[in-house]
Coordinates of N, CA and C in Angstrom, one line a residue:
X1 N -24.6 0.4 -102.7 CA -23.2 1.6 -101.4 C -24.3 3.1 -101.3
X2 N -25.4 3.5 -102.4 CA -25.6 5.0 -101.6 C -27.2 5.5 -100.8
X3 N -27.8 3.9 -101.5 CA -28.7 3.6 -101.0 C -28.6 3.6 -98.6
X4 N -27.2 3.5 -99.0 CA -27.8 3.0 -97.3 C -25.8 3.4 -96.9
X5 N -25.2 4.5 -97.7 CA -25.5 5.8 -97.2 C -26.6 6.7 -96.3
X6 N -27.2 7.2 -97.1 CA -28.2 7.7 -97.1 C -29.4 7.3 -95.8
X7 N -29.5 6.0 -95.9 CA -30.0 5.7 -94.5 C -29.3 5.3 -93.5
X8 N -27.6 5.3 -93.2 CA -27.4 5.6 -92.1 C -26.2 7.1 -91.7
X9 N -27.1 7.9 -93.1 CA -27.0 9.7 -92.4 C -28.3 10.4 -91.8
X10 N -29.2 8.5 -92.1 CA -30.7 9.4 -91.7 C -32.4 9.8 -92.6
X11 N -31.6 9.5 -93.4 CA -32.8 9.6 -94.7 C -34.1 9.3 -94.8
X12 N -33.8 8.7 -93.8 CA -35.3 7.7 -94.3 C -36.4 8.2 -92.5
X13 N -35.5 8.9 -91.8 CA -36.2 9.6 -90.5 C -36.6 11.0 -91.2
X14 N -36.2 11.3 -92.1 CA -35.6 12.9 -92.5 C -37.1 13.2 -93.3
X15 N -36.8 12.1 -94.9 CA -38.5 11.9 -95.3 C -40.0 11.0 -94.8
X16 N -39.7 11.1 -93.9 CA -40.8 10.3 -93.0 C -41.2 11.7 -92.3
X17 N -40.5 12.7 -91.5 CA -39.7 14.1 -91.4 C -41.5 14.9 -91.6
X18 N -40.8 14.9 -93.1 CA -41.3 15.4 -94.8 C -42.8 15.5 -95.5
X19 N -42.5 13.8 -94.6 CA -43.9 13.6 -94.9 C -45.4 14.2 -93.9
X20 N -44.7 14.5 -92.4 CA -45.6 14.3 -91.8 C -45.7 15.2 -91.3
X21 N -45.2 17.0 -91.5 CA -44.9 18.2 -92.2 C -45.6 18.8 -93.0
X22 N -45.5 17.8 -93.8 CA -46.8 18.4 -95.2 C -47.5 17.6 -95.6
X23 N -48.1 17.1 -95.1 CA -49.4 16.0 -95.5 C -49.5 16.1 -97.2
X24 N -50.9 18.1 -97.3 CA -51.2 18.5 -98.1 C -50.7 18.2 -99.1
X25 N -49.0 18.6 -99.6 CA -48.4 19.0 -99.7 C -48.1 17.0 -100.8
X26 N -48.6 17.4 -102.4 CA -49.1 15.8 -103.0 C -48.0 15.6 -103.6
X27 N -46.3 17.1 -103.7 CA -45.7 16.7 -104.5 C -44.8 15.5 -103.6
X28 N -44.5 16.2 -102.5 CA -43.5 15.9 -101.2 C -44.5 14.7 -101.1
X29 N -45.5 14.1 -101.6 CA -46.3 13.0 -100.4 C -45.8 11.8 -101.5
X30 N -45.9 12.4 -103.0 CA -45.4 11.4 -104.0 C -43.6 10.8 -104.1
X31 N -43.7 12.1 -104.0 CA -41.5 11.7 -104.0 C -41.0 11.1 -102.7
X32 N -41.7 11.5 -101.3 CA -41.5 10.5 -100.4 C -41.4 9.3 -100.0
X33 N -42.4 9.3 -100.7 CA -42.9 7.1 -101.0 C -41.8 6.8 -101.5
X34 N -41.6 7.4 -103.7 CA -41.0 7.3 -104.1 C -39.7 6.4 -103.4
X35 N -38.3 8.0 -102.7 CA -37.8 8.0 -102.2 C -37.2 7.0 -101.2
X36 N -38.0 6.7 -100.7 CA -38.4 5.7 -99.0 C -38.3 3.8 -99.7
X37 N -38.9 4.5 -100.6 CA -39.2 2.7 -101.4 C -37.5 2.3 -102.6
X38 N -36.9 2.7 -103.0 CA -35.9 3.1 -103.5 C -35.2 3.1 -102.6
X39 N -34.9 3.3 -101.0 CA -33.6 2.9 -100.1 C -34.0 2.0 -99.3
X40 N -35.4 1.6 -99.7 CA -35.6 0.2 -99.4 C -35.3 -1.1 -99.9
X41 N -35.0 -0.5 -101.7 CA -34.7 -1.6 -102.5 C -33.7 -2.6 -102.3
X42 N -33.7 -3.8 -102.5 CA -32.7 -4.7 -101.9 C -33.3 -6.1 -101.6
X43 N -32.1 -6.9 -102.1 CA -32.6 -8.5 -101.7 C -31.3 -9.1 -100.2
X44 N -30.6 -8.1 -100.6 CA -28.9 -8.2 -99.7 C -29.4 -8.3 -97.7
X45 N -28.2 -8.6 -97.4 CA -28.8 -7.9 -95.5 C -29.5 -6.4 -95.4
X46 N -27.9 -6.1 -96.1 CA -28.7 -4.3 -95.8 C -29.8 -3.6 -96.3
X47 N -30.5 -4.5 -96.9 CA -31.2 -4.3 -97.7 C -32.5 -4.2 -96.2
X48 N -32.6 -5.5 -95.9 CA -33.0 -6.0 -95.4 C -33.1 -5.6 -93.9
X49 N -32.6 -5.2 -93.7 CA -31.8 -3.9 -92.6 C -32.4 -2.6 -92.8
X50 N -32.8 -2.3 -93.9 CA -33.2 -0.6 -94.1 C -34.3 -1.0 -93.8
X51 N -35.4 -1.6 -94.5 CA -35.6 -2.4 -94.6 C -37.6 -2.0 -92.7
X52 N -36.9 -2.5 -92.1 CA -36.8 -3.6 -91.2 C -36.4 -1.6 -90.7
X53 N -35.3 -0.5 -90.4 CA -35.2 1.0 -89.4 C -36.7 1.4 -90.2
X54 N -37.0 1.2 -91.8 CA -38.3 2.5 -91.8 C -38.6 1.8 -91.2
X55 N -39.5 0.4 -90.8 CA -40.4 0.2 -90.5 C -40.0 1.0 -89.1
X56 N -39.1 0.3 -88.7 CA -39.0 1.5 -87.0 C -39.0 2.5 -87.0
X57 N -39.2 3.4 -88.3 CA -39.4 4.9 -88.2 C -40.5 5.2 -88.6
X58 N -41.7 4.5 -89.0 CA -43.0 4.3 -88.9 C -43.6 4.8 -90.4
X59 N -42.1 4.0 -91.9 CA -43.0 4.4 -92.7 C -44.4 4.2 -93.3
X60 N -44.6 2.5 -92.5 CA -45.7 2.4 -93.2 C -47.0 3.2 -92.7
X61 N -46.6 3.8 -91.7 CA -47.9 4.6 -90.7 C -47.7 6.0 -91.9
X62 N -46.7 6.6 -92.0 CA -46.8 7.9 -93.1 C -47.5 7.4 -93.9
X63 N -46.3 6.4 -95.0 CA -46.9 6.0 -96.2 C -48.7 5.5 -96.1
X64 N -49.0 5.3 -95.2 CA -51.0 5.1 -95.5 C -51.6 7.1 -95.3
X65 N -50.7 7.3 -94.1 CA -52.3 9.4 -94.2 C -51.9 9.5 -95.1
X66 N -50.5 9.0 -96.0 CA -50.1 9.8 -97.2 C -51.5 9.8 -98.8
X67 N -52.0 8.0 -98.4 CA -52.9 7.6 -99.0 C -54.5 8.0 -98.9
X68 N -53.9 8.3 -97.3 CA -55.6 8.0 -96.8 C -56.8 10.0 -96.7
X69 N -55.1 10.9 -97.0 CA -54.8 12.2 -97.4 C -55.3 12.8 -98.8
X70 N -54.6 11.9 -99.4 CA -54.9 12.2 -101.1 C -56.1 10.1 -102.0
X71 N -57.0 10.3 -100.9 CA -57.3 9.6 -101.7 C -58.0 9.1 -103.3
X72 N -58.4 11.1 -103.7 CA -58.5 10.8 -105.2 C -56.9 11.0 -105.9
X73 N -56.0 10.6 -105.2 CA -54.7 10.8 -106.1 C -53.7 9.7 -106.7
X74 N -54.0 9.5 -108.0 CA -53.4 8.3 -108.3 C -51.9 8.0 -107.8
X75 N -51.7 9.2 -107.7 CA -49.7 9.2 -107.9 C -49.0 8.9 -107.0
X76 N -50.5 9.6 -105.5 CA -50.2 8.6 -104.1 C -50.2 7.6 -104.0
X77 N -51.3 7.5 -104.9 CA -52.1 5.7 -104.4 C -51.6 4.9 -105.1
X78 N -50.8 5.4 -106.5 CA -49.4 4.0 -106.7 C -47.9 4.2 -105.6
X79 N -47.7 5.2 -105.5 CA -46.1 4.9 -104.7 C -46.4 4.4 -103.3
X80 N -48.0 4.5 -102.3 CA -47.9 4.5 -101.5 C -47.4 2.9 -101.5
X81 N -48.6 2.5 -102.6 CA -49.0 0.9 -102.1 C -47.4 0.5 -102.5
X82 N -46.4 0.8 -103.4 CA -45.3 0.6 -104.1 C -44.1 0.1 -103.4
X83 N -44.8 1.3 -101.9 CA -43.7 1.6 -101.2 C -44.3 0.4 -100.2
X84 N -45.7 0.4 -99.3 CA -46.4 -0.1 -98.7 C -45.6 -1.9 -99.3
X85 N -46.3 -2.8 -100.3 CA -45.4 -3.7 -100.7 C -43.3 -3.8 -101.1
X86 N -43.7 -2.7 -101.4 CA -41.6 -3.0 -100.8 C -41.6 -3.2 -99.2
X87 N -41.6 -3.7 -98.1 CA -41.4 -2.9 -97.0 C -42.2 -4.2 -96.1
X88 N -42.8 -4.7 -97.4 CA -43.0 -6.2 -96.7 C -42.7 -7.1 -97.2
X89 N -41.6 -7.2 -98.0 CA -40.7 -8.0 -98.9 C -39.1 -8.0 -98.2
X90 N -39.3 -9.4 -98.0 CA -38.2 -10.3 -97.4 C -37.2 -10.8 -98.0

């Protein structure tokens, strides 16, 4: 229920905006990807809708940009990869 409320309140879009506004801030990139991954978690219809909303909000592009901006940071790479995998889940 919290994930759904967060998505409905605009959390996905807010986190994408933070990722884009602070591309060189490693912790913003790590925690932003982690937060998005958590919001997109689940197997029910609501979770599928959140993943679609995330794709529409350009989350894959934001995660990819984070990974490209920090190629040598293992935390960014891991969280970005995990988020991209989560977004592919149906």
